[in-house]
Structures are given as C-alpha cells and as structure tokens.
Amino acid sequence: MSQPVMVAGTIPPPETVLDSKWTYLDNVRRHPGPFTDEDFAETHEFMLSRQEDMKILGAGGLGCEILKNLALSGFKNIHVIDMDTIDVSNLNRQFLFRKSDVGKSKAEVAARFVEKRVKGVSITPHNCKIQDKDEDFYMQFGLVICGLDSIEARRWINSTLVNMVDETDPDSLKPLIDGGTEGFKGQARVIFPSLTSCIECQLDMHAPRAAVPLCTLATIPRQPEHCIEWAHIIAWEQEKPFPKLDNDDPEHITWLFQKALARAQQFNITGVTYSLTQGVVKNIIPAIASTNAIIAASCCNEAFKIATASNPYLGTEDNYMMYSGNDSIYTYTFKHEKKPDCPVCGQLARELEVDPNITLEEFIDSLATRAEAQLKQPSIRGDKTLYMRSPASLEEATRPNLVKKMGELVGNGDEIGVTDPSLGTVNFKYKLTYTRGYVGGAAKENGNAS
C-alpha cells in the first residue's frame, strides 16, 4: 500500500501525514457514515489497499470522462480499450484530445494525458476491439466499466463475463458497470454476472430501430437519413466498392457519404454530412457533453463504492439508474429482475412465437428485428443442424434447409440453439411455439444433418 493509514479518531505522526491531494477521498474512505457496515472501522484499511491494488478496465465512448474520474477517485492501475482514432468531431466534448492528436489512437492519447496530470496512476492503453481479447485477459481485472456506443459490443462483454464465472472460484466473478447515453437521456447499471439481471435480460429495453421501407429508399427519399440508408443498403450492394463493409473504416464511410450526398442533391434534400453518415450506418445517437459527464460520474461512483464499501451500490437492491435531462434533471432507480429464461444467464429456454409456414430463411431474418433476440448472423441447431454459416462446407450442406418451412424442420414446443459470431461462444436457447392453427409435427427427417 503506497499511502499510510490513518485510523479514524487518531492524529497521525508527522511522517504519516496523508497526501493532501486525496484528503477529500479519505474523508469517505476512512470514516464510517450512515450507510456503512458495522465492521467498517475494522475493514477500511483493507478496503483502501484493495482499491489501490484493484485493476480496472474501462472501454468505450464515455472513455474520457470515465478515465479522468477513475484516476481522481484513487484507482491506480487502469486499463483502457478503444479501437477508434481521434476525429475532429470529437474535440468539442472529448476534452483529453487536442487538434494535434487528430488521427492518433484515442486509448493511447487519453492514457498519456491522464498519467501526466494525475501523478501515481498507471494507465495501459489497448487500441483494439474488446472482442479481440480473450477470457484470460479479462480475468486479471477486479472490475469492468463499459461506456460503449454499441449494443452488440455490450452483449459480447456481458456474455463473456457470464461465461467466465466459476462457482468454485469467487475471483472469476467480475462486476460489470455499464453506462450509456442517448442525447439528453442516459443510464447506469451494475451487473454481477450470473447473480443479477444481465444485459441480455434487459435487451428488450433496447429495441432495434424501425426499418425504413425499401420502396422509400429506392424511389422517393424524404430525409437525409433515407439517402444514407440507400447508399448503405442499395448502392453498396450494387457497386461493391470493397469486398466487405467495415463501419469503422473512414474510407468506407467516405464512399457512403459521397454516394448519399449525390442522391440527396438529386432530390433537393439537405443535411447529409460525414458525421450523420457515420451515425446512421453505426446507429450512433449524437452525444451531449453534459449527459456524458453525468453518466460517467455515476459509473465511477459505483466503482468507488464497490471497491471501498463506503456506501451501498447499485446491485444490492436497485440495480438500474435512469437519467433524463430533456425538460429538467430527473433520475430514478429501480430493480431490473433477473429473467429465468435469459439466453445468457438463465436456465430456461426463452419462448418465441413463430408462424410454422415461414421458411427457415425468413425466421433467421426475423431474429434481427425481434426485440428479444436481435441476432444478425445466427446459426441454428435443433435435434440436427439446421443452418450453419461456417465452415463453408457445412454452410453449403445446410443451405437447402433455408427454403423449407419451420413446421417441417422443428416441432411445436421444441428447443433450438442459436449462436451468433458477434456475441462470442454463448448458445442462445429458444423454445418455439407455433401460431396460426399449427397442426402436426415436424418432418425432421427432411432436414440436413451435420
């Protein structure tokens, strides 16, 4: 422990006077309050040491605020993951960056800036996707804080941390603090993987955005977003300028922007910009600095409370905090219940109502828009393999099933397992309940098997 300990009610000798930089923190960390446990006086020294030794991982779009707050809250060993590079549009709210930093790694620049300003803190940057790291990497941390701007990335880290839990090893349980903002609204939540409600339990709170009809995109667009979606969905497929669209590649976004701008000019539509193109393609909602600051502060406050036991944290009773700044400043907390049929942390298969007359391909397409599923590239297995996207040989063998009706492949009430490469190794379990007067059983012998 790098700092001497002062027991409440005593005066330390001169050589143990605390660094005045941490005085405001020590008032909380070292003195019992109205919400601390009865044994706080005996455990506060251990908790102080625990906080200083705890290795914290932060990731995502709230990174500047979170990184600054963690460093100023007494955490000394921090890792940060961000795959993005600094853009001019970031400078109005991501205060750790300067104009000279444009084009550089966000994680690396932010880490060096905070280390320079807060002496004694060590920050390790990782310029990559969170999906690029394995379970061994995440096992080293005591706490994970996410401020991600992607539901897909949230679901991936959530399922990874749930899968890491080993009931025989308490250290395998890594608390996950998740924060997110949408304009003037935001939320912060604390998740104890496998014990409390997880992100997948709460997925229906993040319903997929409504699709714009293709006829509108292809014939008479009315909004700049329609022009961007036309470039994204139609023009890209027609011209294939690159083998595969990468939403994080500036060259790809520039191509879409130029196509959308030309179409907008054709229909006298204004408002198509590079930033809007990036936002529509990546489904990003514009960030507001004050909202980011409030939500990041809430996330780091929860981290501090978990590390020091100085106050009750979200997750003991209420586990979800909502913030609204549209009309005034309003916050409230509630308890989001753990769902027994959660595909990630639950024990039961989640029920899906399905029309038995739709084809397997139509069912797979529907999984992207169902609020309780939201799977983009699923592979499906029942008693036999119904459709697998990889390897190529298995995809070819199961492709004929795509045109068969669901009622022919899966029985009413049967369970299927669904995997999605974007969400790690988790196997989603669904129980199919057929609608519209289904009669009879599935002709399973017609399905191709692996």
PDB file of N, CA, C and O in Angstrom, residues 61-131:
ATOM      1  N   GLY A  61     -17.162   4.841 -25.578  1.00  0.00           N
ATOM      2  CA  GLY A  61     -17.326   6.238 -25.952  1.00  0.00           C
ATOM      3  C   GLY A  61     -17.365   7.220 -24.798  1.00  0.00           C
ATOM      4  O   GLY A  61     -17.196   8.420 -25.000  1.00  0.00           O
ATOM      5  N   LEU A  62     -17.622   6.758 -23.573  1.00  0.00           N
ATOM      6  CA  LEU A  62     -17.589   7.636 -22.404  1.00  0.00           C
ATOM      7  C   LEU A  62     -16.184   7.671 -21.792  1.00  0.00           C
ATOM      8  O   LEU A  62     -16.000   8.183 -20.692  1.00  0.00           O
ATOM      9  N   GLY A  63     -15.219   7.175 -22.541  1.00  0.00           N
ATOM     10  CA  GLY A  63     -13.890   6.929 -22.004  1.00  0.00           C
ATOM     11  C   GLY A  63     -13.186   8.114 -21.369  1.00  0.00           C
ATOM     12  O   GLY A  63     -12.553   7.976 -20.327  1.00  0.00           O
ATOM     13  N   CYS A  64     -13.244   9.296 -21.990  1.00  0.00           N
ATOM     14  CA  CYS A  64     -12.531  10.450 -21.438  1.00  0.00           C
ATOM     15  C   CYS A  64     -13.017  10.771 -20.036  1.00  0.00           C
ATOM     16  O   CYS A  64     -12.225  10.949 -19.106  1.00  0.00           O
ATOM     17  N   GLU A  65     -14.332  10.856 -19.873  1.00  0.00           N
ATOM     18  CA  GLU A  65     -14.900  11.163 -18.566  1.00  0.00           C
ATOM     19  C   GLU A  65     -14.601  10.054 -17.562  1.00  0.00           C
ATOM     20  O   GLU A  65     -14.217  10.311 -16.419  1.00  0.00           O
ATOM     21  N   ILE A  66     -14.774   8.802 -17.973  1.00  0.00           N
ATOM     22  CA  ILE A  66     -14.552   7.678 -17.068  1.00  0.00           C
ATOM     23  C   ILE A  66     -13.100   7.602 -16.636  1.00  0.00           C
ATOM     24  O   ILE A  66     -12.781   7.411 -15.455  1.00  0.00           O
ATOM     25  N   LEU A  67     -12.180   7.772 -17.582  1.00  0.00           N
ATOM     26  CA  LEU A  67     -10.755   7.677 -17.278  1.00  0.00           C
ATOM     27  C   LEU A  67     -10.326   8.757 -16.289  1.00  0.00           C
ATOM     28  O   LEU A  67      -9.614   8.499 -15.312  1.00  0.00           O
ATOM     29  N   LYS A  68     -10.786   9.977 -16.535  1.00  0.00           N
ATOM     30  CA  LYS A  68     -10.467  11.081 -15.626  1.00  0.00           C
ATOM     31  C   LYS A  68     -11.029  10.832 -14.238  1.00  0.00           C
ATOM     32  O   LYS A  68     -10.353  11.022 -13.219  1.00  0.00           O
ATOM     33  N   ASN A  69     -12.271  10.393 -14.163  1.00  0.00           N
ATOM     34  CA  ASN A  69     -12.917  10.169 -12.869  1.00  0.00           C
ATOM     35  C   ASN A  69     -12.246   9.056 -12.079  1.00  0.00           C
ATOM     36  O   ASN A  69     -12.070   9.166 -10.858  1.00  0.00           O
ATOM     37  N   LEU A  70     -11.896   7.966 -12.761  1.00  0.00           N
ATOM     38  CA  LEU A  70     -11.240   6.860 -12.062  1.00  0.00           C
ATOM     39  C   LEU A  70      -9.906   7.296 -11.479  1.00  0.00           C
ATOM     40  O   LEU A  70      -9.569   6.972 -10.330  1.00  0.00           O
ATOM     41  N   ALA A  71      -9.127   8.031 -12.266  1.00  0.00           N
ATOM     42  CA  ALA A  71      -7.809   8.473 -11.795  1.00  0.00           C
ATOM     43  C   ALA A  71      -7.934   9.405 -10.594  1.00  0.00           C
ATOM     44  O   ALA A  71      -7.113   9.354  -9.669  1.00  0.00           O
ATOM     45  N   LEU A  72      -8.969  10.250 -10.587  1.00  0.00           N
ATOM     46  CA  LEU A  72      -9.161  11.196  -9.489  1.00  0.00           C
ATOM     47  C   LEU A  72      -9.916  10.575  -8.315  1.00  0.00           C
ATOM     48  O   LEU A  72     -10.129  11.239  -7.301  1.00  0.00           O
ATOM     49  N   SER A  73     -10.325   9.313  -8.456  1.00  0.00           N
ATOM     50  CA  SER A  73     -11.030   8.627  -7.364  1.00  0.00           C
ATOM     51  C   SER A  73     -10.131   7.658  -6.613  1.00  0.00           C
ATOM     52  O   SER A  73     -10.616   6.898  -5.772  1.00  0.00           O
ATOM     53  N   GLY A  74      -8.838   7.667  -6.922  1.00  0.00           N
ATOM     54  CA  GLY A  74      -7.911   6.854  -6.164  1.00  0.00           C
ATOM     55  C   GLY A  74      -7.555   5.513  -6.776  1.00  0.00           C
ATOM     56  O   GLY A  74      -6.792   4.743  -6.177  1.00  0.00           O
ATOM     57  N   PHE A  75      -8.090   5.192  -7.948  1.00  0.00           N
ATOM     58  CA  PHE A  75      -7.703   3.954  -8.636  1.00  0.00           C
ATOM     59  C   PHE A  75      -6.363   4.189  -9.323  1.00  0.00           C
ATOM     60  O   PHE A  75      -6.181   5.194 -10.006  1.00  0.00           O
ATOM     61  N   LYS A  76      -5.433   3.263  -9.151  1.00  0.00           N
ATOM     62  CA  LYS A  76      -4.065   3.499  -9.616  1.00  0.00           C
ATOM     63  C   LYS A  76      -3.639   2.601 -10.780  1.00  0.00           C
ATOM     64  O   LYS A  76      -2.648   2.875 -11.441  1.00  0.00           O
ATOM     65  N   ASN A  77      -4.382   1.517 -11.021  1.00  0.00           N
ATOM     66  CA  ASN A  77      -4.000   0.573 -12.071  1.00  0.00           C
ATOM     67  C   ASN A  77      -5.183   0.405 -13.018  1.00  0.00           C
ATOM     68  O   ASN A  77      -6.116  -0.360 -12.748  1.00  0.00           O
ATOM     69  N   ILE A  78      -5.147   1.133 -14.117  1.00  0.00           N
ATOM     70  CA  ILE A  78      -6.286   1.200 -15.036  1.00  0.00           C
ATOM     71  C   ILE A  78      -5.857   0.760 -16.432  1.00  0.00           C
ATOM     72  O   ILE A  78      -4.785   1.126 -16.903  1.00  0.00           O
ATOM     73  N   HIS A  79      -6.704  -0.024 -17.080  1.00  0.00           N
ATOM     74  CA  HIS A  79      -6.524  -0.357 -18.495  1.00  0.00           C
ATOM     75  C   HIS A  79      -7.698   0.236 -19.272  1.00  0.00           C
ATOM     76  O   HIS A  79      -8.827   0.274 -18.772  1.00  0.00           O
ATOM     77  N   VAL A  80      -7.433   0.682 -20.484  1.00  0.00           N
ATOM     78  CA  VAL A  80      -8.496   1.265 -21.302  1.00  0.00           C
ATOM     79  C   VAL A  80      -8.428   0.660 -22.702  1.00  0.00           C
ATOM     80  O   VAL A  80      -7.355   0.517 -23.289  1.00  0.00           O
ATOM     81  N   ILE A  81      -9.608   0.290 -23.226  1.00  0.00           N
ATOM     82  CA  ILE A  81      -9.717  -0.265 -24.582  1.00  0.00           C
ATOM     83  C   ILE A  81     -10.569   0.668 -25.433  1.00  0.00           C
ATOM     84  O   ILE A  81     -11.666   1.051 -25.032  1.00  0.00           O
ATOM     85  N   ASP A  82     -10.049   1.037 -26.585  1.00  0.00           N
ATOM     86  CA  ASP A  82     -10.834   1.795 -27.568  1.00  0.00           C
ATOM     87  C   ASP A  82     -10.191   1.586 -28.929  1.00  0.00           C
ATOM     88  O   ASP A  82      -8.992   1.793 -29.087  1.00  0.00           O
ATOM     89  N   MET A  83     -10.980   1.177 -29.886  1.00  0.00           N
ATOM     90  CA  MET A  83     -10.438   0.864 -31.209  1.00  0.00           C
ATOM     91  C   MET A  83     -10.372   2.089 -32.113  1.00  0.00           C
ATOM     92  O   MET A  83      -9.756   2.045 -33.175  1.00  0.00           O
ATOM     93  N   ASP A  84     -10.995   3.194 -31.708  1.00  0.00           N
ATOM     94  CA  ASP A  84     -11.125   4.350 -32.586  1.00  0.00           C
ATOM     95  C   ASP A  84      -9.891   5.254 -32.562  1.00  0.00           C
ATOM     96  O   ASP A  84      -9.097   5.244 -31.612  1.00  0.00           O
ATOM     97  N   THR A  85      -9.768   6.040 -33.615  1.00  0.00           N
ATOM     98  CA  THR A  85      -8.780   7.110 -33.665  1.00  0.00           C
ATOM     99  C   THR A  85      -9.510   8.443 -33.509  1.00  0.00           C
ATOM    100  O   THR A  85     -10.723   8.534 -33.706  1.00  0.00           O
ATOM    101  N   ILE A  86      -8.773   9.462 -33.157  1.00  0.00           N
ATOM    102  CA  ILE A  86      -9.367  10.763 -32.839  1.00  0.00           C
ATOM    103  C   ILE A  86      -9.762  11.487 -34.120  1.00  0.00           C
ATOM    104  O   ILE A  86      -8.973  11.599 -35.055  1.00  0.00           O
ATOM    105  N   ASP A  87     -11.000  11.967 -34.133  1.00  0.00           N
ATOM    106  CA  ASP A  87     -11.536  12.731 -35.258  1.00  0.00           C
ATOM    107  C   ASP A  87     -11.791  14.162 -34.800  1.00  0.00           C
ATOM    108  O   ASP A  87     -11.989  14.417 -33.611  1.00  0.00           O
ATOM    109  N   VAL A  88     -11.802  15.089 -35.745  1.00  0.00           N
ATOM    110  CA  VAL A  88     -12.053  16.497 -35.407  1.00  0.00           C
ATOM    111  C   VAL A  88     -13.376  16.655 -34.663  1.00  0.00           C
ATOM    112  O   VAL A  88     -13.499  17.466 -33.741  1.00  0.00           O
ATOM    113  N   SER A  89     -14.383  15.845 -35.034  1.00  0.00           N
ATOM    114  CA  SER A  89     -15.699  15.957 -34.402  1.00  0.00           C
ATOM    115  C   SER A  89     -15.672  15.573 -32.932  1.00  0.00           C
ATOM    116  O   SER A  89     -16.622  15.868 -32.196  1.00  0.00           O
ATOM    117  N   ASN A  90     -14.625  14.896 -32.472  1.00  0.00           N
ATOM    118  CA  ASN A  90     -14.522  14.503 -31.061  1.00  0.00           C
ATOM    119  C   ASN A  90     -14.101  15.661 -30.159  1.00  0.00           C
ATOM    120  O   ASN A  90     -14.315  15.624 -28.941  1.00  0.00           O
ATOM    121  N   LEU A  91     -13.492  16.681 -30.734  1.00  0.00           N
ATOM    122  CA  LEU A  91     -12.814  17.692 -29.920  1.00  0.00           C
ATOM    123  C   LEU A  91     -13.760  18.566 -29.121  1.00  0.00           C
ATOM    124  O   LEU A  91     -13.352  19.163 -28.120  1.00  0.00           O
ATOM    125  N   ASN A  92     -15.021  18.652 -29.503  1.00  0.00           N
ATOM    126  CA  ASN A  92     -15.938  19.552 -28.791  1.00  0.00           C
ATOM    127  C   ASN A  92     -16.365  19.008 -27.437  1.00  0.00           C
ATOM    128  O   ASN A  92     -16.887  19.746 -26.611  1.00  0.00           O
ATOM    129  N   ARG A  93     -16.163  17.698 -27.180  1.00  0.00           N
ATOM    130  CA  ARG A  93     -16.633  17.148 -25.911  1.00  0.00           C
ATOM    131  C   ARG A  93     -15.633  16.170 -25.272  1.00  0.00           C
ATOM    132  O   ARG A  93     -15.684  15.943 -24.071  1.00  0.00           O
ATOM    133  N   GLN A  94     -14.734  15.585 -26.060  1.00  0.00           N
ATOM    134  CA  GLN A  94     -13.762  14.642 -25.503  1.00  0.00           C
ATOM    135  C   GLN A  94     -12.497  15.426 -25.164  1.00  0.00           C
ATOM    136  O   GLN A  94     -11.573  15.539 -25.962  1.00  0.00           O
ATOM    137  N   PHE A  95     -12.483  15.941 -23.947  1.00  0.00           N
ATOM    138  CA  PHE A  95     -11.583  17.015 -23.533  1.00  0.00           C
ATOM    139  C   PHE A  95     -10.126  16.588 -23.347  1.00  0.00           C
ATOM    140  O   PHE A  95      -9.269  17.435 -23.130  1.00  0.00           O
ATOM    141  N   LEU A  96      -9.835  15.299 -23.426  1.00  0.00           N
ATOM    142  CA  LEU A  96      -8.450  14.853 -23.292  1.00  0.00           C
ATOM    143  C   LEU A  96      -7.683  14.986 -24.611  1.00  0.00           C
ATOM    144  O   LEU A  96      -6.473  14.781 -24.641  1.00  0.00           O
ATOM    145  N   PHE A  97      -8.372  15.345 -25.681  1.00  0.00           N
ATOM    146  CA  PHE A  97      -7.756  15.394 -27.007  1.00  0.00           C
ATOM    147  C   PHE A  97      -7.590  16.831 -27.488  1.00  0.00           C
ATOM    148  O   PHE A  97      -8.378  17.713 -27.157  1.00  0.00           O
ATOM    149  N   ARG A  98      -6.553  17.030 -28.301  1.00  0.00           N
ATOM    150  CA  ARG A  98      -6.265  18.330 -28.902  1.00  0.00           C
ATOM    151  C   ARG A  98      -6.222  18.181 -30.420  1.00  0.00           C
ATOM    152  O   ARG A  98      -6.145  17.075 -30.952  1.00  0.00           O
ATOM    153  N   LYS A  99      -6.218  19.299 -31.115  1.00  0.00           N
ATOM    154  CA  LYS A  99      -6.217  19.260 -32.577  1.00  0.00           C
ATOM    155  C   LYS A  99      -5.024  18.495 -33.116  1.00  0.00           C
ATOM    156  O   LYS A  99      -5.123  17.784 -34.129  1.00  0.00           O
ATOM    157  N   SER A 100      -3.894  18.602 -32.440  1.00  0.00           N
ATOM    158  CA  SER A 100      -2.687  17.895 -32.889  1.00  0.00           C
ATOM    159  C   SER A 100      -2.800  16.383 -32.724  1.00  0.00           C
ATOM    160  O   SER A 100      -1.984  15.635 -33.262  1.00  0.00           O
ATOM    161  N   ASP A 101      -3.819  15.920 -31.988  1.00  0.00           N
ATOM    162  CA  ASP A 101      -3.988  14.482 -31.753  1.00  0.00           C
ATOM    163  C   ASP A 101      -4.843  13.805 -32.822  1.00  0.00           C
ATOM    164  O   ASP A 101      -4.975  12.572 -32.805  1.00  0.00           O
ATOM    165  N   VAL A 102      -5.451  14.581 -33.711  1.00  0.00           N
ATOM    166  CA  VAL A 102      -6.347  14.007 -34.723  1.00  0.00           C
ATOM    167  C   VAL A 102      -5.605  12.928 -35.516  1.00  0.00           C
ATOM    168  O   VAL A 102      -4.496  13.130 -35.991  1.00  0.00           O
ATOM    169  N   GLY A 103      -6.248  11.775 -35.638  1.00  0.00           N
ATOM    170  CA  GLY A 103      -5.661  10.646 -36.345  1.00  0.00           C
ATOM    171  C   GLY A 103      -4.944   9.657 -35.451  1.00  0.00           C
ATOM    172  O   GLY A 103      -4.623   8.549 -35.890  1.00  0.00           O
ATOM    173  N   LYS A 104      -4.704  10.031 -34.197  1.00  0.00           N
ATOM    174  CA  LYS A 104      -3.996   9.148 -33.275  1.00  0.00           C
ATOM    175  C   LYS A 104      -4.982   8.265 -32.509  1.00  0.00           C
ATOM    176  O   LYS A 104      -6.185   8.518 -32.477  1.00  0.00           O
ATOM    177  N   SER A 105      -4.469   7.235 -31.853  1.00  0.00           N
ATOM    178  CA  SER A 105      -5.291   6.320 -31.068  1.00  0.00           C
ATOM    179  C   SER A 105      -5.905   7.034 -29.867  1.00  0.00           C
ATOM    180  O   SER A 105      -5.200   7.678 -29.081  1.00  0.00           O
ATOM    181  N   LYS A 106      -7.219   6.901 -29.706  1.00  0.00           N
ATOM    182  CA  LYS A 106      -7.886   7.507 -28.557  1.00  0.00           C
ATOM    183  C   LYS A 106      -7.352   6.945 -27.241  1.00  0.00           C
ATOM    184  O   LYS A 106      -7.094   7.695 -26.291  1.00  0.00           O
ATOM    185  N   ALA A 107      -7.207   5.633 -27.175  1.00  0.00           N
ATOM    186  CA  ALA A 107      -6.777   4.995 -25.931  1.00  0.00           C
ATOM    187  C   ALA A 107      -5.391   5.474 -25.518  1.00  0.00           C
ATOM    188  O   ALA A 107      -5.141   5.789 -24.347  1.00  0.00           O
ATOM    189  N   GLU A 108      -4.473   5.530 -26.476  1.00  0.00           N
ATOM    190  CA  GLU A 108      -3.097   5.891 -26.159  1.00  0.00           C
ATOM    191  C   GLU A 108      -2.978   7.371 -25.759  1.00  0.00           C
ATOM    192  O   GLU A 108      -2.297   7.705 -24.788  1.00  0.00           O
ATOM    193  N   VAL A 109      -3.629   8.254 -26.486  1.00  0.00           N
ATOM    194  CA  VAL A 109      -3.556   9.682 -26.162  1.00  0.00           C
ATOM    195  C   VAL A 109      -4.198   9.960 -24.807  1.00  0.00           C
ATOM    196  O   VAL A 109      -3.655  10.699 -23.974  1.00  0.00           O
ATOM    197  N   ALA A 110      -5.366   9.373 -24.557  1.00  0.00           N
ATOM    198  CA  ALA A 110      -6.060   9.592 -23.287  1.00  0.00           C
ATOM    199  C   ALA A 110      -5.232   9.077 -22.113  1.00  0.00           C
ATOM    200  O   ALA A 110      -5.143   9.738 -21.067  1.00  0.00           O
ATOM    201  N   ALA A 111      -4.621   7.911 -22.282  1.00  0.00           N
ATOM    202  CA  ALA A 111      -3.822   7.330 -21.197  1.00  0.00           C
ATOM    203  C   ALA A 111      -2.646   8.238 -20.836  1.00  0.00           C
ATOM    204  O   ALA A 111      -2.392   8.513 -19.655  1.00  0.00           O
ATOM    205  N   ARG A 112      -1.939   8.713 -21.836  1.00  0.00           N
ATOM    206  CA  ARG A 112      -0.764   9.553 -21.566  1.00  0.00           C
ATOM    207  C   ARG A 112      -1.168  10.894 -20.948  1.00  0.00           C
ATOM    208  O   ARG A 112      -0.490  11.411 -20.061  1.00  0.00           O
ATOM    209  N   PHE A 113      -2.306  11.439 -21.393  1.00  0.00           N
ATOM    210  CA  PHE A 113      -2.769  12.730 -20.870  1.00  0.00           C
ATOM    211  C   PHE A 113      -3.087  12.611 -19.384  1.00  0.00           C
ATOM    212  O   PHE A 113      -2.659  13.436 -18.570  1.00  0.00           O
ATOM    213  N   VAL A 114      -3.843  11.596 -19.008  1.00  0.00           N
ATOM    214  CA  VAL A 114      -4.256  11.445 -17.609  1.00  0.00           C
ATOM    215  C   VAL A 114      -3.055  11.089 -16.724  1.00  0.00           C
ATOM    216  O   VAL A 114      -2.946  11.594 -15.600  1.00  0.00           O
ATOM    217  N   GLU A 115      -2.169  10.256 -17.212  1.00  0.00           N
ATOM    218  CA  GLU A 115      -0.972   9.920 -16.428  1.00  0.00           C
ATOM    219  C   GLU A 115      -0.152  11.165 -16.124  1.00  0.00           C
ATOM    220  O   GLU A 115       0.430  11.296 -15.047  1.00  0.00           O
ATOM    221  N   LYS A 116      -0.107  12.074 -17.091  1.00  0.00           N
ATOM    222  CA  LYS A 116       0.671  13.304 -16.899  1.00  0.00           C
ATOM    223  C   LYS A 116       0.033  14.213 -15.860  1.00  0.00           C
ATOM    224  O   LYS A 116       0.742  14.873 -15.083  1.00  0.00           O
ATOM    225  N   ARG A 117      -1.299  14.245 -15.822  1.00  0.00           N
ATOM    226  CA  ARG A 117      -1.998  15.153 -14.927  1.00  0.00           C
ATOM    227  C   ARG A 117      -2.207  14.587 -13.520  1.00  0.00           C
ATOM    228  O   ARG A 117      -2.291  15.343 -12.551  1.00  0.00           O
ATOM    229  N   VAL A 118      -2.337  13.266 -13.403  1.00  0.00           N
ATOM    230  CA  VAL A 118      -2.587  12.645 -12.096  1.00  0.00           C
ATOM    231  C   VAL A 118      -1.397  11.751 -11.767  1.00  0.00           C
ATOM    232  O   VAL A 118      -1.298  10.627 -12.264  1.00  0.00           O
ATOM    233  N   LYS A 119      -0.524  12.225 -10.951  1.00  0.00           N
ATOM    234  CA  LYS A 119       0.697  11.502 -10.628  1.00  0.00           C
ATOM    235  C   LYS A 119       0.373  10.240  -9.818  1.00  0.00           C
ATOM    236  O   LYS A 119      -0.494  10.246  -8.938  1.00  0.00           O
ATOM    237  N   GLY A 120       1.084   9.170 -10.137  1.00  0.00           N
ATOM    238  CA  GLY A 120       0.924   7.924  -9.394  1.00  0.00           C
ATOM    239  C   GLY A 120      -0.032   6.936 -10.025  1.00  0.00           C
ATOM    240  O   GLY A 120      -0.082   5.776  -9.604  1.00  0.00           O
ATOM    241  N   VAL A 121      -0.779   7.358 -11.035  1.00  0.00           N
ATOM    242  CA  VAL A 121      -1.699   6.451 -11.694  1.00  0.00           C
ATOM    243  C   VAL A 121      -1.014   5.821 -12.902  1.00  0.00           C
ATOM    244  O   VAL A 121      -0.232   6.477 -13.604  1.00  0.00           O
ATOM    245  N   SER A 122      -1.275   4.544 -13.139  1.00  0.00           N
ATOM    246  CA  SER A 122      -0.721   3.828 -14.288  1.00  0.00           C
ATOM    247  C   SER A 122      -1.873   3.398 -15.191  1.00  0.00           C
ATOM    248  O   SER A 122      -2.794   2.699 -14.745  1.00  0.00           O
ATOM    249  N   ILE A 123      -1.818   3.823 -16.462  1.00  0.00           N
ATOM    250  CA  ILE A 123      -2.891   3.506 -17.402  1.00  0.00           C
ATOM    251  C   ILE A 123      -2.292   2.788 -18.609  1.00  0.00           C
ATOM    252  O   ILE A 123      -1.377   3.291 -19.249  1.00  0.00           O
ATOM    253  N   THR A 124      -2.816   1.610 -18.882  1.00  0.00           N
ATOM    254  CA  THR A 124      -2.350   0.806 -20.019  1.00  0.00           C
ATOM    255  C   THR A 124      -3.380   0.873 -21.137  1.00  0.00           C
ATOM    256  O   THR A 124      -4.523   0.427 -20.958  1.00  0.00           O
ATOM    257  N   PRO A 125      -3.019   1.443 -22.295  1.00  0.00           N
ATOM    258  CA  PRO A 125      -3.988   1.550 -23.397  1.00  0.00           C
ATOM    259  C   PRO A 125      -3.975   0.310 -24.287  1.00  0.00           C
ATOM    260  O   PRO A 125      -2.943  -0.349 -24.458  1.00  0.00           O
ATOM    261  N   HIS A 126      -5.125  -0.005 -24.854  1.00  0.00           N
ATOM    262  CA  HIS A 126      -5.250  -1.095 -25.826  1.00  0.00           C
ATOM    263  C   HIS A 126      -6.034  -0.558 -27.012  1.00  0.00           C
ATOM    264  O   HIS A 126      -7.229  -0.265 -26.898  1.00  0.00           O
ATOM    265  N   ASN A 127      -5.374  -0.413 -28.137  1.00  0.00           N
ATOM    266  CA  ASN A 127      -6.010   0.126 -29.343  1.00  0.00           C
ATOM    267  C   ASN A 127      -6.566  -1.033 -30.158  1.00  0.00           C
ATOM    268  O   ASN A 127      -5.957  -1.497 -31.126  1.00  0.00           O
ATOM    269  N   CYS A 128      -7.736  -1.531 -29.767  1.00  0.00           N
ATOM    270  CA  CYS A 128      -8.331  -2.696 -30.426  1.00  0.00           C
ATOM    271  C   CYS A 128      -9.796  -2.796 -30.033  1.00  0.00           C
ATOM    272  O   CYS A 128     -10.303  -1.984 -29.248  1.00  0.00           O
ATOM    273  N   LYS A 129     -10.495  -3.788 -30.567  1.00  0.00           N
ATOM    274  CA  LYS A 129     -11.859  -4.078 -30.168  1.00  0.00           C
ATOM    275  C   LYS A 129     -11.840  -4.888 -28.873  1.00  0.00           C
ATOM    276  O   LYS A 129     -10.895  -5.637 -28.622  1.00  0.00           O
ATOM    277  N   ILE A 130     -12.905  -4.770 -28.074  1.00  0.00           N
ATOM    278  CA  ILE A 130     -12.977  -5.591 -26.878  1.00  0.00           C
ATOM    279  C   ILE A 130     -13.061  -7.075 -27.256  1.00  0.00           C
ATOM    280  O   ILE A 130     -12.603  -7.938 -26.511  1.00  0.00           O
ATOM    281  N   GLN A 131     -13.605  -7.359 -28.451  1.00  0.00           N
ATOM    282  CA  GLN A 131     -13.722  -8.746 -28.902  1.00  0.00           C
ATOM    283  C   GLN A 131     -12.373  -9.357 -29.252  1.00  0.00           C
ATOM    284  O   GLN A 131     -12.275 -10.581 -29.403  1.00  0.00           O
TER     285      GLN A 131
END
